[in-house]
Short mmCIF file of C-alpha atoms in Angstrom, two decimals:
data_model
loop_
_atom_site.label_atom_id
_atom_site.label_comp_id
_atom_site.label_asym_id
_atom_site.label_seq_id
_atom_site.Cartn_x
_atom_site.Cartn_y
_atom_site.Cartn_z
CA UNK O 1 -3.84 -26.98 30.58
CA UNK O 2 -1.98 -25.29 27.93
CA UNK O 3 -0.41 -21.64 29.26
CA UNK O 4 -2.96 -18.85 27.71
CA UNK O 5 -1.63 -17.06 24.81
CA UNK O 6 -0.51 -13.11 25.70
CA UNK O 7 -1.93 -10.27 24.52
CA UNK O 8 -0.01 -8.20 22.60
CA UNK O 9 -2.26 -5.99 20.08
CA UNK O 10 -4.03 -3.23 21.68
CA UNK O 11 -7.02 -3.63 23.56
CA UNK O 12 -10.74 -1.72 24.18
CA UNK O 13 -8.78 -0.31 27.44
CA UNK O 14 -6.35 1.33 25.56
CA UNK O 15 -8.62 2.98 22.81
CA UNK O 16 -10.66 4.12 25.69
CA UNK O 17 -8.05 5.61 27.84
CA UNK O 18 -7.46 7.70 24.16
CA UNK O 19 -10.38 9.88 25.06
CA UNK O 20 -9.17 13.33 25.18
CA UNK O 21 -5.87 12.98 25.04
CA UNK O 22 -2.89 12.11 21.98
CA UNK O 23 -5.40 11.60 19.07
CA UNK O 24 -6.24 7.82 17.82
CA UNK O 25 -4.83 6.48 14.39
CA UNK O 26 -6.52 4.56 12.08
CA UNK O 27 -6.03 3.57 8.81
CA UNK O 28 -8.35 1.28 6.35
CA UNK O 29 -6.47 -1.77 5.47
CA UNK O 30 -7.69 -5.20 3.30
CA UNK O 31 -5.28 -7.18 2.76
CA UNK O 32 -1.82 -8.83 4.80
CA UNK O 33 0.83 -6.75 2.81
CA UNK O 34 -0.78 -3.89 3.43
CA UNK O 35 -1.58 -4.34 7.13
CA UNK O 36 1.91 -5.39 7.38
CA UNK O 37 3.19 -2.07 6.60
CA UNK O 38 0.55 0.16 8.27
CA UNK O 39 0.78 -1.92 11.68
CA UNK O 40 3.63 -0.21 13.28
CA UNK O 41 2.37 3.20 13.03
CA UNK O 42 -1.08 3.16 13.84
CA UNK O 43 -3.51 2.22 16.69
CA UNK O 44 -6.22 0.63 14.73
CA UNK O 45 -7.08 -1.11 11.76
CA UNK O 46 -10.35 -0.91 9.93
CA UNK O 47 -11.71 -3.74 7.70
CA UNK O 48 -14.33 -1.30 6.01
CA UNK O 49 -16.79 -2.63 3.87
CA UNK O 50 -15.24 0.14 1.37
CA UNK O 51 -13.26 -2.53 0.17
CA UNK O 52 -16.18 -3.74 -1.88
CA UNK O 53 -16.11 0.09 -3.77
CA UNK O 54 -11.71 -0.09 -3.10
CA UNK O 55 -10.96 -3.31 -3.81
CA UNK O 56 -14.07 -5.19 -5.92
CA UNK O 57 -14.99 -2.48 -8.04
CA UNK O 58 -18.43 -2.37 -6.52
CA UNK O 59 -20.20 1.21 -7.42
CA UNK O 60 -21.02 1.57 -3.45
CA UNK O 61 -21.01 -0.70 -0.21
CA UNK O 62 -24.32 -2.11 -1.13
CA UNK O 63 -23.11 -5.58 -2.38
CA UNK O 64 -20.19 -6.36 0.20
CA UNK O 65 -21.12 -9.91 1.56
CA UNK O 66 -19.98 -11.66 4.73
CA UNK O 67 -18.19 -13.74 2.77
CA UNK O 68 -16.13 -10.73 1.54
CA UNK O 69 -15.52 -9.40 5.18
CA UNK O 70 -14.25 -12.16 6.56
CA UNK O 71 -11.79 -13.31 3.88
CA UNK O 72 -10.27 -9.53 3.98
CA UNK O 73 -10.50 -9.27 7.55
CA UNK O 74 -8.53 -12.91 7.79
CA UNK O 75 -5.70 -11.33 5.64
CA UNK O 76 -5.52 -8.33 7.68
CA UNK O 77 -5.11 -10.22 10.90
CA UNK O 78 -2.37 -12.36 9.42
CA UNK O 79 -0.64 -8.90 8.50
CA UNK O 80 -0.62 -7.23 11.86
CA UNK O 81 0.55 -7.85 14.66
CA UNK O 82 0.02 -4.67 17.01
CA UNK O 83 -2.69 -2.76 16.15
CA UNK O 84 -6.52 -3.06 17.28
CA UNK O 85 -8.71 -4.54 14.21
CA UNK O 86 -11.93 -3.66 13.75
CA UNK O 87 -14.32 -5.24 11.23
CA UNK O 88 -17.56 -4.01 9.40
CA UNK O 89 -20.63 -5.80 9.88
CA UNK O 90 -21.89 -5.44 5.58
CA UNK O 91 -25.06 -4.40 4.67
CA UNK O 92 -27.92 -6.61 5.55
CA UNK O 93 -25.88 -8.54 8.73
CA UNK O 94 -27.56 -7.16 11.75
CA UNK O 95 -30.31 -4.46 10.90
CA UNK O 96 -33.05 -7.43 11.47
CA UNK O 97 -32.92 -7.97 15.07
CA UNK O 98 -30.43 -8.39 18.25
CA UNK O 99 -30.28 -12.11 17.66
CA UNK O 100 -29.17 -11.78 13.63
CA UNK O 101 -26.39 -9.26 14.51
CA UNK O 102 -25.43 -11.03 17.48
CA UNK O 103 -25.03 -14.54 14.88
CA UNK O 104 -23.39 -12.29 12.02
CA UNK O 105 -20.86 -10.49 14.96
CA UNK O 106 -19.96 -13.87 16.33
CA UNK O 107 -19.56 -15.71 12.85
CA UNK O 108 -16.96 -12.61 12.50
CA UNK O 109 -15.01 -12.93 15.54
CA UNK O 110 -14.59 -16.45 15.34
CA UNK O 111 -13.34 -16.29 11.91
CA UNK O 112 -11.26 -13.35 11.53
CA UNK O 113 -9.73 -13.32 15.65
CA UNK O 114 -10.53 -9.51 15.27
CA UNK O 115 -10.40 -7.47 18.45
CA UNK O 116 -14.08 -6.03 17.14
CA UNK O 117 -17.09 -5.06 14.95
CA UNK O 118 -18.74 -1.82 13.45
CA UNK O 119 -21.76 -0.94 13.09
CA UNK O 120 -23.81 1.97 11.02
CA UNK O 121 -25.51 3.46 13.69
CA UNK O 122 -29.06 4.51 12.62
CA UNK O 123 -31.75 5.55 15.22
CA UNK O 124 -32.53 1.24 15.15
CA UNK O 125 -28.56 0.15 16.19
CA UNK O 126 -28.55 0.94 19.63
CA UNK O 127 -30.42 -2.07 20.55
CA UNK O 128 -28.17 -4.12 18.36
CA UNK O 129 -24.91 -2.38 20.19
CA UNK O 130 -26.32 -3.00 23.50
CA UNK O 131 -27.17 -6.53 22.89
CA UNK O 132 -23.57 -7.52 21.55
CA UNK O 133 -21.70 -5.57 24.08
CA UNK O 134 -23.53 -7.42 26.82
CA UNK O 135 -22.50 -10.53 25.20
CA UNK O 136 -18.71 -9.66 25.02
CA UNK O 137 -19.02 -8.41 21.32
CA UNK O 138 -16.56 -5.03 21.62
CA UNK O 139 -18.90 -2.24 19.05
CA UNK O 140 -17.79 0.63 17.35
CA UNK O 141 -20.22 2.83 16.59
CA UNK O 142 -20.81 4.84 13.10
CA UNK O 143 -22.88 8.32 12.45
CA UNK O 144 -23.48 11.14 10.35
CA UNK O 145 -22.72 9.91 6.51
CA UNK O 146 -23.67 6.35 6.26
CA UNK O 147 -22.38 5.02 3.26
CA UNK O 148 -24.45 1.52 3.72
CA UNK O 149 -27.45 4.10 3.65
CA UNK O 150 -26.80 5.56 -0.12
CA UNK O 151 -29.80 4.58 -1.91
CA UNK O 152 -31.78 6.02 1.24
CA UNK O 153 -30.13 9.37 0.88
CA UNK O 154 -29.95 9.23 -2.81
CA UNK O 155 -25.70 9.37 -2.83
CA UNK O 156 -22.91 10.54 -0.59
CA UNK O 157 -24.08 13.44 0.68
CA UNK O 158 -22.25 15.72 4.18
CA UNK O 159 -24.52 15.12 7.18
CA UNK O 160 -25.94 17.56 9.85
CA UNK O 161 -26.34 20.71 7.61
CA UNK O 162 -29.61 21.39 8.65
CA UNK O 163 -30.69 21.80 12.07
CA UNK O 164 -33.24 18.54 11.79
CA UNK O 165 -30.26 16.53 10.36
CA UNK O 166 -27.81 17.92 13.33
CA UNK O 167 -30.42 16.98 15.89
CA UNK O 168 -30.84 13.08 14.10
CA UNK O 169 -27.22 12.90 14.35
CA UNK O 170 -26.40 13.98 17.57
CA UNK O 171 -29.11 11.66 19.24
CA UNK O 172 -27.41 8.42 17.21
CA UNK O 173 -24.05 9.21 18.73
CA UNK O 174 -26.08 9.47 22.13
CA UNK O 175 -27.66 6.52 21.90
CA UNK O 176 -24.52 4.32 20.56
CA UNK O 177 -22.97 5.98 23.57
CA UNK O 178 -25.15 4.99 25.76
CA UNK O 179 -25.44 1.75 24.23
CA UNK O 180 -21.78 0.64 25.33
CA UNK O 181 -20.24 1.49 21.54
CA UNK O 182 -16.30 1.78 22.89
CA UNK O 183 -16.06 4.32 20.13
CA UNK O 184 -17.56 6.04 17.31
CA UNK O 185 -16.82 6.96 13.86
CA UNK O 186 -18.48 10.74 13.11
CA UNK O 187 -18.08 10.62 8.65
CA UNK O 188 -19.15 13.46 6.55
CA UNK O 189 -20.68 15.94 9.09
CA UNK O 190 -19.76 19.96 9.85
CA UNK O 191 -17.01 20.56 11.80
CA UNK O 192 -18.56 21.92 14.70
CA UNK O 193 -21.16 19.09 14.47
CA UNK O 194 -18.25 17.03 14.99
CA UNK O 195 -16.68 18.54 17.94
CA UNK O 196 -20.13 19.08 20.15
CA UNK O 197 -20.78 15.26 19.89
CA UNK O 198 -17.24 14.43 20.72
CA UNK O 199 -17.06 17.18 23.93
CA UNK O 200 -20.83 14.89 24.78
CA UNK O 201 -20.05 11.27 24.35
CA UNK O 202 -17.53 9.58 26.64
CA UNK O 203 -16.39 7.47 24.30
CA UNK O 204 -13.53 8.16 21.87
CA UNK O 205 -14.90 9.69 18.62
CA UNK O 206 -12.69 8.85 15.62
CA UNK O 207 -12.89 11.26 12.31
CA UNK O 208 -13.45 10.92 8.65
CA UNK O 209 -14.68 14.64 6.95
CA UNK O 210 -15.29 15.52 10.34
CA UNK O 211 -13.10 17.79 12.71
CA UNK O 212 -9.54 17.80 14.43
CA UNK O 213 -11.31 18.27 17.92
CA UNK O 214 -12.54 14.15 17.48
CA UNK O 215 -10.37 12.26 19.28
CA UNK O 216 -8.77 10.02 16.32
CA UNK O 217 -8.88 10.12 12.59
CA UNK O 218 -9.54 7.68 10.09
CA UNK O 219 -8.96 7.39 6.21
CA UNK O 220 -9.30 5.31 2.93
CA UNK O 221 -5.76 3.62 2.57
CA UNK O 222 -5.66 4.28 -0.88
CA UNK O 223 -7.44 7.79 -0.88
CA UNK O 224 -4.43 9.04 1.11
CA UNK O 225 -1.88 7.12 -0.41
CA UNK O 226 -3.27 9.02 -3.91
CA UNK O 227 -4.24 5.20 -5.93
CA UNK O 228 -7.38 6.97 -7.85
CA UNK O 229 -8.01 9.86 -9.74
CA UNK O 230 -10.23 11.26 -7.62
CA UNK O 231 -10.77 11.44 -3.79
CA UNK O 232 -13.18 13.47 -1.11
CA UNK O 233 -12.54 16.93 0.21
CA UNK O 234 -11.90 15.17 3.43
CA UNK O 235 -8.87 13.31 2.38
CA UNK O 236 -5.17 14.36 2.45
CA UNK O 237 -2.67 13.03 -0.26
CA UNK O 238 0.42 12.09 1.50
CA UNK O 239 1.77 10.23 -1.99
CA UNK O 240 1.13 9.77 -5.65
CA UNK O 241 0.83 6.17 -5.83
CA UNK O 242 -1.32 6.35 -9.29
CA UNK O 243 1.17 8.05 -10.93
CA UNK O 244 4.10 6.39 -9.82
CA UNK O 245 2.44 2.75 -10.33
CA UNK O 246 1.61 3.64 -14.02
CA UNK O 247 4.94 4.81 -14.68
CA UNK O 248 6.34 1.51 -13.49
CA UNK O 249 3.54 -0.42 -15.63
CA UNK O 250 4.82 0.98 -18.26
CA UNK O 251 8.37 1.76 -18.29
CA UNK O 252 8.02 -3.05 -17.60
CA UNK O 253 5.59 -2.97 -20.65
CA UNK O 254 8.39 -1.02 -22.73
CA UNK O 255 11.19 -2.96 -21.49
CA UNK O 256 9.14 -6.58 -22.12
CA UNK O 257 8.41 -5.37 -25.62
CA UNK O 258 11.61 -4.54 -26.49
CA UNK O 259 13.55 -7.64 -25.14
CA UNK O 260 15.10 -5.78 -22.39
CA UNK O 261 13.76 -7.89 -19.46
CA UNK O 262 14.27 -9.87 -18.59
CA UNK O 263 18.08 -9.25 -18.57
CA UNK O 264 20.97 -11.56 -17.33
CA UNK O 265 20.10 -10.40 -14.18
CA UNK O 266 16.87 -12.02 -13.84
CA UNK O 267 17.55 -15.17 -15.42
CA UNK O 268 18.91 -18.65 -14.61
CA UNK O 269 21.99 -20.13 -16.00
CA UNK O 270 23.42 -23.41 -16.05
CA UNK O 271 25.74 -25.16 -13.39
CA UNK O 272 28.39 -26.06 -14.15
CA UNK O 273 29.33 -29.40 -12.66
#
């Protein structure tokens, strides 16, 4: 028998021992060169279906197939080496029943080698959580703004704002709590909204448009990293990558046009024997 392979990535344990204490990082991430770089500095990575708005052009996360998931969440694997990699179960892949997710979560694992899956987590996912956790299936939960939920809630719209609304939310984080989710992502929902369900839950809670108190923080790669013209409240830009990109674009384009590249430089000569 062949020695087992060792660990080294981080595992549910350690995201769990995060509760309360140095905040989580995680960072969206789609594709190997990207994971690559991001690995060494955070503690997770997330495979969001966002990559089918990010990455596909898609006008919400609506579309994103399994298909898509698992060929992003592959490259993302190959990329990192360290950090805990969570994958989103699309639109579609689990709301039907226990056995459907459980299939669709599997069918993930198996193909990607991520450490786990997320879920949306409407007042219908705890069953689903509870069902894949007992079967070895690590969850993270998802409440408050549910993107998969747009043409429900007629767009991207903050969660929680109304008393009704707080009390829906709070009871979804209960329940995916309860449930066995090893952590949940709080999106789009009042600050203080965000820190009561995070002081309630024993798992860690992990923040998008949400509050400091939570006990990680998550982004859009490219939102942060400033790749489109527009971005959420929620998101600081830590660079200008839009700008500097286009200026690059075009100061090749120039250079092309004008025979200045390639240069001797960048070209091959003859040997000479």
């Amino acid at each position: 028998m062949s020695k087992q392979t060792e660990i080294t990535r981080k595992t549910v344990k350690d995201i769990a021992r995060a509760k309360g204490g140095t905040p989580l990082v995680m960072l969206t991430a789609y594709d190997a060169p990207m994971a690559e770089l991001m690995d060494p500095h955070v503690d997770m990575l997330l495979v969001g279906d966002s990559l089918g708005m990010v990455v596909h052009g898609l006008p919400s996360t609506v579309g994103v197939t399994m298909e898509m998931m698992i060929l992003h969440g592959q490259a993302v694997m190959r990329g990192s080496q360290q950090a805990f990699v969570v994958v989103d179960m699309p639109f579609g892949s689990y709301e039907t029943s226990e056995d459907q997710a459980f299939l669709n979560a599997v069918r993930i694992m198996k193909e990607t080698g991520c450490q786990a899956v997320k879920i949306e987590s409407g007042a219908y996912a705890a069953k689903q959580i509870a069902h894949l956790v007992e079967r070895g299936i690590p969850v993270m939960g998802h409440v408050g703004l549910r993107p998969q939920a747009i043409n429900v809630d007629g767009g991207f719209r903050a969660k929680g704002r109304t008393e009704t609304e707080r009390e829906i939310v709070i009871n979804e984080a209960r329940a995916a709590d309860r449930a066995g989710a090893f952590a949940i992502v709080i999106e789009g929902v009042a600050e203080d909204l965000a820190a009561e369900i995070t002081a309630e839950v024993s798992c860690p809670t992990i923040g998008i448009g949400a509050s400091a108190a939570c006990d990680g923080q998550v982004l859009v790669a490219q939102d942060m990293l400033g790749l489109f013209d527009w971005a959420p409240k929620f998101v600081r830009r830590y660079a200008d990558l839009r700008t500097e990109t286009e200026t690059a674009v075009k100061a090749y384009a120039d250079d092309v046009r004008a025979r200045k590249f390639p240069g001797k430089a960048e070209t091959y000569s003859l040997r000479k024997p």
